[in-house]
CSV table of C-alpha atoms and ligand atoms in Angstrom, one decimal:
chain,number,residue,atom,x,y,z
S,25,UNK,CA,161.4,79.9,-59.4
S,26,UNK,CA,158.7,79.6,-56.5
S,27,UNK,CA,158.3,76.9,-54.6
S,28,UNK,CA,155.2,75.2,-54.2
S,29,UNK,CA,153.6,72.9,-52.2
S,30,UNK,CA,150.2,71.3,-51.2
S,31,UNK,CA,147.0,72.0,-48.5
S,32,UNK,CA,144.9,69.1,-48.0
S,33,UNK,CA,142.0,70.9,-46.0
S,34,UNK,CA,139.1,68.3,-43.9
S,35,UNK,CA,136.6,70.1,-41.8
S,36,UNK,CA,138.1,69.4,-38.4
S,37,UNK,CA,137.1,67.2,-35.1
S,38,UNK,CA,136.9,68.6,-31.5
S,39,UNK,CA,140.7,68.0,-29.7
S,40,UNK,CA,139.2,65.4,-27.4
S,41,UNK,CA,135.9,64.3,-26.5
S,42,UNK,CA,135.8,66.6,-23.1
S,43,UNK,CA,132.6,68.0,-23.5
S,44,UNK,CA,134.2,71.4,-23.6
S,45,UNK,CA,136.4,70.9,-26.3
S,46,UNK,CA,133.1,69.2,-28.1
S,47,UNK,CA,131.7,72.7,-27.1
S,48,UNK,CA,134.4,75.0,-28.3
S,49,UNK,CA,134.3,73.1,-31.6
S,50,UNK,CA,130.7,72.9,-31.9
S,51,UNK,CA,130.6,76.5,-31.3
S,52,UNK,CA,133.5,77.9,-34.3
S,53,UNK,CA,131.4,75.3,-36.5
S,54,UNK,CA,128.1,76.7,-36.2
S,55,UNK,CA,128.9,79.9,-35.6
S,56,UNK,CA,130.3,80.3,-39.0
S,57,UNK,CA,127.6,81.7,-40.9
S,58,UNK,CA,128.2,79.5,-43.9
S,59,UNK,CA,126.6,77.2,-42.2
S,60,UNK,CA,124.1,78.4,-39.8
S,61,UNK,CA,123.5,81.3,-42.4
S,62,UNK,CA,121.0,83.5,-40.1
S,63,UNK,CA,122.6,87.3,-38.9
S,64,UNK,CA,124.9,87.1,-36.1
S,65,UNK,CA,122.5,87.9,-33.3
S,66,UNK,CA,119.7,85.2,-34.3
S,67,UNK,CA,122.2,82.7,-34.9
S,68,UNK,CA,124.1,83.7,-31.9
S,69,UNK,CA,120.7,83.2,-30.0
S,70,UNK,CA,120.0,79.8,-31.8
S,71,UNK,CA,123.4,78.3,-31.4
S,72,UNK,CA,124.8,80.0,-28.1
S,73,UNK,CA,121.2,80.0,-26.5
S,74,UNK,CA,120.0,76.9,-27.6
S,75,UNK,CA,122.3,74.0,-29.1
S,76,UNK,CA,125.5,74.6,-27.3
S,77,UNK,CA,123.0,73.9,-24.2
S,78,UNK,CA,122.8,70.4,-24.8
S,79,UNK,CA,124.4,68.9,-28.2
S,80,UNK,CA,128.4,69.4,-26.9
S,81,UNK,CA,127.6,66.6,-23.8
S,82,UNK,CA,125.6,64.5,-26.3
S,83,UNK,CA,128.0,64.5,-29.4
S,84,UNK,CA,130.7,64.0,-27.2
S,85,UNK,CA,129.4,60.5,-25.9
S,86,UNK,CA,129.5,60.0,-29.5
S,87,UNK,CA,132.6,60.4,-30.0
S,88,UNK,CA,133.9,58.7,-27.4
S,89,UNK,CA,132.2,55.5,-29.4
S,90,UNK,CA,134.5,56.4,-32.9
S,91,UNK,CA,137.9,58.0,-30.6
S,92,UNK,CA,141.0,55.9,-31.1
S,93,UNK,CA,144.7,55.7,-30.0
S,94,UNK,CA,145.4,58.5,-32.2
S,95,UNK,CA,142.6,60.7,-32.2
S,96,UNK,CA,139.6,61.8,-34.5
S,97,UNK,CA,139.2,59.5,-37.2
S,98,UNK,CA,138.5,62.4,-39.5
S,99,UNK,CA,142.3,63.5,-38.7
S,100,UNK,CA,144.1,60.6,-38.4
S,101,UNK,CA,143.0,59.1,-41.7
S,102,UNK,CA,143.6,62.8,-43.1
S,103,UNK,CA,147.0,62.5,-42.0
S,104,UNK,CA,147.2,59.3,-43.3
S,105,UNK,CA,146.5,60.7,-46.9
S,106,UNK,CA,149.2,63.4,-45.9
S,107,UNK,CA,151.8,61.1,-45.4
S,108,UNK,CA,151.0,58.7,-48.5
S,109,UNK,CA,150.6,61.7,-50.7
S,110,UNK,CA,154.3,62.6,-49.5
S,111,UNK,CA,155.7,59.6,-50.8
S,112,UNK,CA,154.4,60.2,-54.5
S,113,UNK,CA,154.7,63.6,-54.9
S,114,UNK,CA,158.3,66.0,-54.8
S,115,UNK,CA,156.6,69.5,-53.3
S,116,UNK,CA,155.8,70.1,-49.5
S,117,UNK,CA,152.3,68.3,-48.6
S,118,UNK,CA,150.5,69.8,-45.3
S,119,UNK,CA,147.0,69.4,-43.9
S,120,UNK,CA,144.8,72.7,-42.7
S,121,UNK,CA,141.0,71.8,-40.9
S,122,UNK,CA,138.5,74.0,-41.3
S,123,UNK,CA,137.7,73.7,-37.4
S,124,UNK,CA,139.7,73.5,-34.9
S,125,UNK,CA,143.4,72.1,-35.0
S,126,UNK,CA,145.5,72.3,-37.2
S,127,UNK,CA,144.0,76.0,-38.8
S,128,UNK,CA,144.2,76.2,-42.1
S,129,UNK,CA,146.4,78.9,-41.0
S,130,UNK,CA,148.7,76.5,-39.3
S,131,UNK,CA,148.8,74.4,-42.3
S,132,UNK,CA,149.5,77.5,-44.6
S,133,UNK,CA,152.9,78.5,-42.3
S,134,UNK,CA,154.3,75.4,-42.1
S,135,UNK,CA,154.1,75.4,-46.1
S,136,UNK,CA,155.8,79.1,-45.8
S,137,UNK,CA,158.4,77.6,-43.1
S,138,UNK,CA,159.7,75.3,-46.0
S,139,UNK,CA,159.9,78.2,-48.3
S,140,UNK,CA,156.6,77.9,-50.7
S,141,UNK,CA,154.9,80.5,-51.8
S,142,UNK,CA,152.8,78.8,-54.3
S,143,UNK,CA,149.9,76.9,-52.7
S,144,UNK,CA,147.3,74.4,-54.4
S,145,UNK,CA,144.7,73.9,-51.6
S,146,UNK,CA,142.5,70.9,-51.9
S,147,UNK,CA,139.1,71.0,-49.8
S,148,UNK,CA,138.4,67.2,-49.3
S,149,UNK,CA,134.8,67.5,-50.3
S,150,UNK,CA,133.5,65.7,-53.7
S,151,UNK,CA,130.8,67.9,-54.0
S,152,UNK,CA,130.1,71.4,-53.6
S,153,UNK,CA,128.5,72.8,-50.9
S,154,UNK,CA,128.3,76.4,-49.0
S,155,UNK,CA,129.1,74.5,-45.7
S,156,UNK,CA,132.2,72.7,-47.2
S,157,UNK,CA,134.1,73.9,-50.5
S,158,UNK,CA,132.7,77.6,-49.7
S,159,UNK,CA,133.6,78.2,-46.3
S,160,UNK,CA,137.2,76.7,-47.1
S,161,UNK,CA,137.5,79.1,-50.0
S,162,UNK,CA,136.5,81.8,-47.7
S,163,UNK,CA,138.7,81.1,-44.9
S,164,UNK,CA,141.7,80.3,-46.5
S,165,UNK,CA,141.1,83.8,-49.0
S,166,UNK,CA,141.0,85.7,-45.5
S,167,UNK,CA,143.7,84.3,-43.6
S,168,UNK,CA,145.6,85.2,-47.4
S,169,UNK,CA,144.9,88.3,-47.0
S,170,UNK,CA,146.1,88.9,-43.6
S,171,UNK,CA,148.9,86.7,-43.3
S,172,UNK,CA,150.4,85.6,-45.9
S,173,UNK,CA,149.8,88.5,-48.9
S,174,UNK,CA,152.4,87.2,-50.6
S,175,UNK,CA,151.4,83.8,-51.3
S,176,UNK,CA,149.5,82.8,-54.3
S,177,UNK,CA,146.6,79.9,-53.5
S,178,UNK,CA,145.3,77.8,-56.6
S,179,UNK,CA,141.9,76.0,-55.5
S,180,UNK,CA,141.2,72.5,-56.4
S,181,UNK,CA,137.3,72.3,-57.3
S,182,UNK,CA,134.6,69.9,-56.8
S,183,UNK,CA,135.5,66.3,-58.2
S,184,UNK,CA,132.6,65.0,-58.1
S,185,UNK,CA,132.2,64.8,-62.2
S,186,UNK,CA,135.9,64.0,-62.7
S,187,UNK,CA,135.8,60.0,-64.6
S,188,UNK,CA,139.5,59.2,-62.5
S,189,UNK,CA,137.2,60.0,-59.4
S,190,UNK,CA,133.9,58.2,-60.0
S,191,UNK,CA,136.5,55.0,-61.3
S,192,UNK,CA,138.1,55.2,-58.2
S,193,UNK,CA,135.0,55.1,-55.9
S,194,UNK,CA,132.9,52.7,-58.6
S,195,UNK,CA,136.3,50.4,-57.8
S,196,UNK,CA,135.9,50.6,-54.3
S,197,UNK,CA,132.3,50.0,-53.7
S,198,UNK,CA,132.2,46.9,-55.9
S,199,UNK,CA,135.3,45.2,-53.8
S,200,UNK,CA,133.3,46.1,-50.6
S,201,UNK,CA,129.5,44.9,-51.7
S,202,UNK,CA,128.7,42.0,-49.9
S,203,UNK,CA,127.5,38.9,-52.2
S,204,UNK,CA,123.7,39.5,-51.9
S,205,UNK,CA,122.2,42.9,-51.6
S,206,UNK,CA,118.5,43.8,-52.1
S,207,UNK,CA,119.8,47.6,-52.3
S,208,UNK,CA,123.0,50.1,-52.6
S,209,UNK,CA,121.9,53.4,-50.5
S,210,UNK,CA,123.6,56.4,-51.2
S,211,UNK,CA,123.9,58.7,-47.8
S,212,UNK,CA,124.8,62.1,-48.1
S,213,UNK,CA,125.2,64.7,-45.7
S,214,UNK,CA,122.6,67.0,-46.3
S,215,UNK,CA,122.0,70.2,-46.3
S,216,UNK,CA,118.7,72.8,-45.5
S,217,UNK,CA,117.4,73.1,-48.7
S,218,UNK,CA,117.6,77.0,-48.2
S,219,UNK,CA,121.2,76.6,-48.6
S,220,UNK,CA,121.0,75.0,-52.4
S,221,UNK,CA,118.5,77.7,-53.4
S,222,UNK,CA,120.9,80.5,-52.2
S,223,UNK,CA,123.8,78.9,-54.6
S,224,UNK,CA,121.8,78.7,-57.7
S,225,UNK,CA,121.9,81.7,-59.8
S,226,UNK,CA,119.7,79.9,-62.4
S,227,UNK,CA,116.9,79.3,-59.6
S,228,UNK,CA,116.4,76.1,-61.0
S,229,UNK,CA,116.6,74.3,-57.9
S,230,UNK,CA,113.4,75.5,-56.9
S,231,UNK,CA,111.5,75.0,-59.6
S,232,UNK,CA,111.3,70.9,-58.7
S,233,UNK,CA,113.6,68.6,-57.1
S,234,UNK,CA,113.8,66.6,-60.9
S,235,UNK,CA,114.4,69.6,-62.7
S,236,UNK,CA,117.6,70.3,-60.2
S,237,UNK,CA,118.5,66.8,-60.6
S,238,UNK,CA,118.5,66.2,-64.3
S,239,UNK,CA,119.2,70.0,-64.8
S,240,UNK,CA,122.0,70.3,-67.7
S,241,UNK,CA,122.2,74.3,-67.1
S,242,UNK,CA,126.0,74.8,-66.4
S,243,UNK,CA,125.2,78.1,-64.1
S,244,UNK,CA,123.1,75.5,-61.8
S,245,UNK,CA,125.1,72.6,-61.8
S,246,UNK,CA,128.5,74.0,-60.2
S,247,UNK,CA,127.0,74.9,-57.3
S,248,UNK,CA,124.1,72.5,-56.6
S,249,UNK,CA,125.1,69.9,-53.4
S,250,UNK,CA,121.8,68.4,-54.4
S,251,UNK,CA,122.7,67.5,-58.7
S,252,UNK,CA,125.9,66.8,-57.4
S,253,UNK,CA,125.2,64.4,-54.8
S,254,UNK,CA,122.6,62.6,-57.1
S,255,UNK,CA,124.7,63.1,-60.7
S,256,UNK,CA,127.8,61.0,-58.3
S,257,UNK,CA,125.2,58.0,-57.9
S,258,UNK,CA,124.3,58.0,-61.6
S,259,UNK,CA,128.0,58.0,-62.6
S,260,UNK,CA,128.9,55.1,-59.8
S,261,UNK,CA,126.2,53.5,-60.7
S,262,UNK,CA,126.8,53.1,-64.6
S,263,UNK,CA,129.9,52.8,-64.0
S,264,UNK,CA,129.3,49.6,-61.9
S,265,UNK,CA,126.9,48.4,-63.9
S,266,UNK,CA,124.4,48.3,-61.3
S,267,UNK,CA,120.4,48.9,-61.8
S,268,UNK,CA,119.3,52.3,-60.6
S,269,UNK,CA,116.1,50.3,-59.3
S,270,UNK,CA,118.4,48.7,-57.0
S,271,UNK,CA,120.0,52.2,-55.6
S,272,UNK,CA,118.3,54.8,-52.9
S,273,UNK,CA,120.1,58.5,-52.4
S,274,UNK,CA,119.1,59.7,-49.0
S,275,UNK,CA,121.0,62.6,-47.1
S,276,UNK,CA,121.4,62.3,-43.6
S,277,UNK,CA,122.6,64.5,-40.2
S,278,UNK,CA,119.8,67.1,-40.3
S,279,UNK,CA,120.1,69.9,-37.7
S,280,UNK,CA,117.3,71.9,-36.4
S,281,UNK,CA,114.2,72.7,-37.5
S,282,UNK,CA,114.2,74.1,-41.2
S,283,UNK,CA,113.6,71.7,-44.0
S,284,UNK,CA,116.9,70.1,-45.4
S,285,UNK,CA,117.1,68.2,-48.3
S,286,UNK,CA,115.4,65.3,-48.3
S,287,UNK,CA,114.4,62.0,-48.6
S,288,UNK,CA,116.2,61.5,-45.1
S,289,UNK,CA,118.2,58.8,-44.4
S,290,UNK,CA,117.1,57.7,-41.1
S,291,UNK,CA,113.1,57.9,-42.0
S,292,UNK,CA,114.3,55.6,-45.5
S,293,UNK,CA,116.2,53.0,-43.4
S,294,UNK,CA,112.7,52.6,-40.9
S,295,UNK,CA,110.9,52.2,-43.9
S,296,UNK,CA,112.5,50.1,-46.8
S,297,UNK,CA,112.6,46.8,-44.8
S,298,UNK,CA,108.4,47.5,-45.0
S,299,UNK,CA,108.9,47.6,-49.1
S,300,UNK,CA,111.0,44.2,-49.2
S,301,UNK,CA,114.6,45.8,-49.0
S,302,UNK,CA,115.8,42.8,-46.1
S,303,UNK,CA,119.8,43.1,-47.4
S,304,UNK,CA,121.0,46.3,-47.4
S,305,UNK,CA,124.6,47.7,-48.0
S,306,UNK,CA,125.2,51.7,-47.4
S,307,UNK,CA,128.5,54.0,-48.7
S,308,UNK,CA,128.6,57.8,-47.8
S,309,UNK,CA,130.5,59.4,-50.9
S,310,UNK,CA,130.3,62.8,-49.5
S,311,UNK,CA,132.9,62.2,-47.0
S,312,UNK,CA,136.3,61.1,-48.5
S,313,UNK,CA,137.4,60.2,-45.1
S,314,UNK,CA,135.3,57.8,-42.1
S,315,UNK,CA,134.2,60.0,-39.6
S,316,UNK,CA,131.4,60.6,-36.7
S,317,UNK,CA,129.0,60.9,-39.5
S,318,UNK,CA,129.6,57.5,-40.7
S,319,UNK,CA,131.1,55.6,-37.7
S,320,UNK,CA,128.3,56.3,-35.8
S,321,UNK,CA,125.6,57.8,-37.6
S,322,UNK,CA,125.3,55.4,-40.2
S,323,UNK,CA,127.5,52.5,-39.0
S,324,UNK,CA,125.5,52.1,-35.3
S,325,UNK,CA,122.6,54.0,-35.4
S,326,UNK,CA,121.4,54.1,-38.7
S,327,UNK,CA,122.2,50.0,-38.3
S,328,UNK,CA,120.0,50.2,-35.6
S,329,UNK,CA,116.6,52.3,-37.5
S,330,UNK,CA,116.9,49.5,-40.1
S,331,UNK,CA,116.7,46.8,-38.2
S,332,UNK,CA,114.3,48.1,-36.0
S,333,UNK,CA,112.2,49.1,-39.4
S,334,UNK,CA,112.6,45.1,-39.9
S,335,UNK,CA,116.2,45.1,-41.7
S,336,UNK,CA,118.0,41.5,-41.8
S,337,UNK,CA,121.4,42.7,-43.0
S,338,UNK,CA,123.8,45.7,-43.1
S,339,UNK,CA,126.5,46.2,-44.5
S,340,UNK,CA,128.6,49.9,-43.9
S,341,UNK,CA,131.2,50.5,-47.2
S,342,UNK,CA,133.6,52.7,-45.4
S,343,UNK,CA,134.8,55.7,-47.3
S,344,UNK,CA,138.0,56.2,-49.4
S,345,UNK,CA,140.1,56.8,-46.7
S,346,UNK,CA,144.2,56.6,-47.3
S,347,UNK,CA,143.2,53.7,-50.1
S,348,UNK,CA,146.2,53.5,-52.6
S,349,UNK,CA,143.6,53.8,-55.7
S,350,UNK,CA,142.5,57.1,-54.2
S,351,UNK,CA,146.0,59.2,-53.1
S,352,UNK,CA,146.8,58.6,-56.9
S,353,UNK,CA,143.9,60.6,-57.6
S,354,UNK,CA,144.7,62.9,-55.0
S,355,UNK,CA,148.2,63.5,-56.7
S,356,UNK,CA,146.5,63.4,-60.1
S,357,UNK,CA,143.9,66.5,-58.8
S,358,UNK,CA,146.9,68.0,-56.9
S,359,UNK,CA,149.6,68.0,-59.7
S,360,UNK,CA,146.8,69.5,-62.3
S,361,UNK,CA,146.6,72.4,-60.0
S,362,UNK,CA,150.4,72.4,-59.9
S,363,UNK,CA,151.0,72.7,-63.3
S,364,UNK,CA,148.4,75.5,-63.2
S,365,UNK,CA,151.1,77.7,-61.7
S,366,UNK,CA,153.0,78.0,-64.6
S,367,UNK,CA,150.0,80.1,-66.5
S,368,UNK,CA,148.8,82.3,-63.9
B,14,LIG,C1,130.5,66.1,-46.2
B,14,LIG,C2,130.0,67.3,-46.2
B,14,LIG,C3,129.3,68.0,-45.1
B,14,LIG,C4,128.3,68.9,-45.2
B,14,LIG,C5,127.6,69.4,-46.5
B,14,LIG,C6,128.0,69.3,-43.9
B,14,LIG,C7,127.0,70.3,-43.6
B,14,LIG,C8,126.5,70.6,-42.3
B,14,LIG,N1,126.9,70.0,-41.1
B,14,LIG,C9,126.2,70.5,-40.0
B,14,LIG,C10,126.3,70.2,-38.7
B,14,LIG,C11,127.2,69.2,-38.1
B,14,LIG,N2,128.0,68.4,-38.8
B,14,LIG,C12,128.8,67.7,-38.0
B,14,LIG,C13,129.8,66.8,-38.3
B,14,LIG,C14,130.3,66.6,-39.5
B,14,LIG,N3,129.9,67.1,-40.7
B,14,LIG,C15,130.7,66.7,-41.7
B,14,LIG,C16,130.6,67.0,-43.1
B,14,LIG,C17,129.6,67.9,-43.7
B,14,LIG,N4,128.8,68.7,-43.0
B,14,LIG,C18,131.7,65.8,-41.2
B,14,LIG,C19,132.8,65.2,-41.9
B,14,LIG,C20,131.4,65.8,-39.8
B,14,LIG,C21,132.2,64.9,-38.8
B,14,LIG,C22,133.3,65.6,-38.0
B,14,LIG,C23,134.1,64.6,-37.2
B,14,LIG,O1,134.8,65.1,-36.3
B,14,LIG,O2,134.1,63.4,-37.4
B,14,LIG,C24,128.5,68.1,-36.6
B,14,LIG,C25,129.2,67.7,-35.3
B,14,LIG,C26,128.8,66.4,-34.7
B,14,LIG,C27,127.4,66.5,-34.1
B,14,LIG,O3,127.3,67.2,-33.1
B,14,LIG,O4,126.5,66.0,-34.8
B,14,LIG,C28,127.5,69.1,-36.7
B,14,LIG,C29,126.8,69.8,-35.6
B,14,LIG,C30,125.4,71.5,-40.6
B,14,LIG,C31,124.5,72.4,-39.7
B,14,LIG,C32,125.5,71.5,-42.0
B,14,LIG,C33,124.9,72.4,-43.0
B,14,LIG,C34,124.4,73.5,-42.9
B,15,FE2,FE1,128.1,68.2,-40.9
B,16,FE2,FE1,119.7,72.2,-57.7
């Protein structure tokens, strides 16, 4: 019978924080047109002529601020949720980045090395996104093809809907809110709003932001980064039992000039200590795993635009991370997809 085994796939961090290495990341990140989705040349021109100017010797000063011991938080505590995962589950358990080191590739032949040739790849992204669930699809499909023609991948999807999921999180953020709170934001990455119209085949996105949001059109819905991202809160939320007047869904780490998705997180934290918000606690479900985008983004500098805005307290939930509650749903989304193997 075939072997199988598992791909836990994160989107990657530079090897060190050497502005060249920032560079050569930066550069395989945005140059991937799932995510700076212009033609070659005129993202070529935006990215090579413009950004990788500046942004590699800035983001790496910010990473120096989140390095550790190890490495890049994003990897370590991936490889934390490698090693955990081990221990529960009987089949080969790797980890693949969609940037930089380890490939996907890398992850996929040590997998081979141990004799599998049934894979059930996991992108580490609740919600889906061209940027994030696509691109993995896509890379891992042509490095497949290539490489490995032989081996047979089984995707695990979005999991943003899935009630083990939303427990799991819902858990986690009540044991982590501090005693008083005026509000519970919701930061999401976000994404240009281009990209969420090019994913729905229902085109009702565009129509208006609360037609996408309460949109109950299946076609919409399993692509849309922006329901998805807003149908998470409304599940955490009831599950907590917590007043949606006392929640705000912002999306933060806008690149560039197009419009993303809005409202923006750092324009909400200048202005909600204005409306009375004094006590504010913040979680980023769109990353399973603490990363730049929250160590630093949120943790320092978005601390810093809401006190400056006239903030008293914040409080940063950190993400999943290798949290016991969470590698058993890990190994409950992984072992679904095993089973899978058995009917296709
Ligand atoms: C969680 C989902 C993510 C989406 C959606 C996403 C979209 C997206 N990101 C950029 C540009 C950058 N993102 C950067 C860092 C970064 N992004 C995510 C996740 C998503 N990105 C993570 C987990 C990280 C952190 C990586 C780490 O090493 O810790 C960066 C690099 C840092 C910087 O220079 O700011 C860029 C650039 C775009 C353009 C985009 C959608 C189109
Ligand atoms: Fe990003
Ligand atoms: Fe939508």
């Amino acid at each position: 019978m075939a072997k199988k085994g598992i791909l836990l796939v994160n989107l990657g961090s530079p090897k060190s924080t050497d502005v060249k290495d920032v560079k050569e990341y930066l550069d395989e990140f945005l140059m991937d047109e799932k995510v700076i989705d212009y033609r070659w040349i005129f993202r070529a021109l935006l990215v090579r002529g413009i950004i990788l100017n500046t942004r590699p010797a800035k983001s790496a000063e910010a990473y120096k601020t989140v390095w550790t011991d190890e490495g890049s938080p994003l990897v370590v505590i991936t490889e934390k949720i490698q090693k955990k995962l081990q221990k529960l589950v009987d089949v080969p358990v790797e980890i693949g980045m969609r940037y930089a080191q380890p490939s996907i590739e890398a992850g996929i032949q040590k997998l081979v090395d141990q004799g599998v040739s049934d894979i059930v790849l996991f992108p580490l992204y609740p919600q889906y996104a061209m940027s994030t669930t696509e691109t993995v699809i896509e890379k891992a499909e042509e490095v497949r093809k290539k490489k490995f023609p032989t081996v047979k991948i089984n995707y695990i999807q979005p999991f943003y809907d899935r009630e083990i999921y939303i427990n799991c999180l819902a858990d986690s953020i009540r044991e982590k809110l501090p005693e008083n709170f005026d509000a519970l934001q919701f930061s999401y990455h976000g994404v240009p709003e281009r990209h969420i119209y090019k994913t729905d085949p229902s085109n009702t996105c565009k129509i208006d932001d609360a037609n996408c949001i309460n949109s109950k059109i299946e076609a919409h819905n399993a692509r849309c980064y922006r329901h998805q991202c807003y149908k998470t809160t409304e599940s955490v939320i009831a599950k907590m039992g917590l007043p949606k007047e006392k929640t705000i869904v912002s999306f933060q780490s806008r690149l560039g000039k197009d419009k993303w998705i809005e409202p923006y997180t750092d324009e909400t934290l200048e202005t909600i200590p204005k409306k009375g918000i004094k006590n504010l606690a913040v979680v980023c479900p769109a990353f399973v795993s603490d990363c730049l985008e929250t160590l630093e983004e949120i943790s320092v500098e978005g601390k810093e635009q809401f006190m400056h805005g006239g903030g008293e307290n914040f409080h940063y939930i950190p993400c999943l991370n290798d949290e016991d509650r969470w590698i058993d749903v890990v190994k409950t989304l992984c072992e679904e997809k095993l089973n899978e193997f058995y009917f296709v």
